[in-house]
Amino acid sequence: MSAEAANPGATSRRRGRTRLDLRRIGRVALLGPASRDRLPDAIGHVADAHRAHHPDADLSILHRAYVLAESSHRGQMRKSGEPYITHPLAVTLILAELGAETTTLTAALLHDTVEDTDVTLDQVRSEFGEEVCFLVDGVTKLEKVDYGAAAEPETFRKMLVATGNDVRVMSIKLADRLHNMRTLTVMRPEKQARIARVTRDVLIPLAERLGVQALKTELEDLVFAILHPEEYERTRALIAADAGTGDPLNVIAEEVRRVLRDAGLSAEVLVRPRHFVSVHRVRLKRGELRGTDFGRLLVLVAEDADCYGVLGELHTCFTPVVSEFKDFIAAPKFNLYQSLHTAVVSPDGEVAEILIRTHQMHKVAEAGVVALGNPYAPTDDAETADDGVRADPTRPGWLSRLLEWQQSTPDPDTFWTSLRADLAEDREITVFRPDGGTLGLPAGASCVDAAYAQYGEAAHRCIGARVNGRLATLSTVLSDGDTVQPLLALDIGSGPLPEWLDHARTPAARIAITGWLSAHPQPEVPSPASATGRPPEPRPQESAGGRAPGVGTLVRRIAGNAVVDLPDATVRLAGCCTPVPPDAVTGFAVRGGAVTVHREECPAVGRMRARGREPVGVRWLNTGGCRVTLVAESFGRPRLLADLTEAIATAGAAVVSATVEPPSEQRVRHTYTLRLPDAAQLPALMRAMRAVPGVYDVSRAQRPATA
């Protein structure tokens, strides 16, 4: 693709770096000592890198793909002045170094032919097969001529949908963006910044979620250099200054080797320098950097059990920093990452962070899904999903969720915004359904998110949830390992509340809630002026409080269908008594020009009048939907919460919030804030709750309130 790449930092990697050093395969490595007129020799670099991971690979298809790519791009030049073929070759070489299989490399060589040359997808299909054709099509950009400003978001949508069927599509895109970012300095500064921001907001999170750390870390450094040049230079200077001093990590590494050798554990101990962004983050976290902050120790062993053996020896012979221990082997990250993390204090008082993993774990940690080869290779138990999508054991839950909600966002801007927000969630939790199934959700997700993840649009009827067997509000934030059971009302016509948006973290939930609210707007009371085109004539009106407004008074509708006799007032229903139609009500002006509406028997009304506060007339407009707080007094017994919740749902009420006080003398108090579609249903609801065995009283809330 036509974007250019440049390496923003000339500082070389520190000695001992164990991750794949992709920068060495830039233009110099690509062309080698040969001149530009000998470009065909460059395919040898790809072949050598590929054979290092796949000794028995058939290279003939790579040669054929190179011939087609080179002949198609012949005469095209990059903005840097190089022949264009250097770009697909570099992309292919990046993937070959990561261990990608032959089909991915073939598609990488051809990934720009359909977009930038006269080669068609049909030609690619007939020459190289359906799989290569699918991968090439997946990374081909949509034309701006056809899509205008929506071309970029729609291209990513297309690419993500293709990734849902074949994760290799995104690995090619990531390698493509990495090479483009390496020589981005040939672009105008404003274009550099735009491309860097998209890389930061979309590509880097995708690389993280697919586990391709080798690409992610270099992309982070390249973006860091463009968007934060001053901080980048400061970090580069710190790394350069540290390189000229004695490295305490080498001393600790030697001591670790001795400890493991004495214990009879075969392990490779390496010093793993941090990349620029990692050093920058540590500096922000700790302030002044220590000598051991510029890297970590990496211990590689053969078997999983050896990881824990190494951990035990290190914690025995060194002082461990307990707060730094994490076990990502027993509980792998959602991006396939596995490793033990710990930190120990050396006899000299230096603190060293240590990663412990097997060689296979290290390969997957660096290359992610690329290291898994072809997840769609034919096997005896190959499966295809019901929707025609190939069953993919490597397809992560976050990608499945993304593919689901993107179908509900035809608007490109909404999709683009939601995608960035979704990818900004950098941690995932797993919660369990009562039937034993699991739901993958972003960290910070609530019961609202779990309901929509499990039931889709049927979650509009959700009235509450049980978390770990206990009744919980929909706003409850879930933790990793929780068991959650959303509770649905029987009334299929009920819908979500606007405040659910305050608790929804997943785009799927937010899009579904927003869509329902847009399709079911709350009815508004037409002003008299809207019908006649002129201001209304003042006339006296009776209110439930018994006062008539003065001449010229305007009437304003509030939530809960209450109307007050005070012009331009912001009004609300009191939370202490939660009045609903047809309660006798009165109002009082409070600070800020607001009017609070209370039931006549509310204790707050007596206190207001005792202080000489003048009441404001209030009347009910109609008996439409309302919110009310009920208190149920009961004797404690098993399944009481379940039966009460079922009674509320059967009556057609939606639970906004619920609290249960600790039992006292075998008595339990439940407080529910409910939303009713019709206030006239309140007496029937209270009777239904009283009919629940063990419940001896249900009353309206009368909580203390301040003026």
PDB file of C-alpha atoms in Angstrom, residues 205 220 268 363 585 652 697:
ATOM      1  CA  PRO A 205      -4.628  -2.873  20.162  1.00  0.00           C
ATOM      2  CA  GLU A 220       4.425   1.419  19.715  1.00  0.00           C
ATOM      3  CA  GLU A 268      18.281 -20.477  29.426  1.00  0.00           C
ATOM      4  CA  LYS A 363       7.298 -18.291  20.451  1.00  0.00           C
ATOM      5  CA  VAL A 585     -48.710  15.698  45.953  1.00  0.00           C
ATOM      6  CA  GLY A 652     -44.682  -6.095  34.449  1.00  0.00           C
ATOM      7  CA  ASP A 697     -45.984  -6.174  54.503  1.00  0.00           C
TER       8      ASP A 697
END
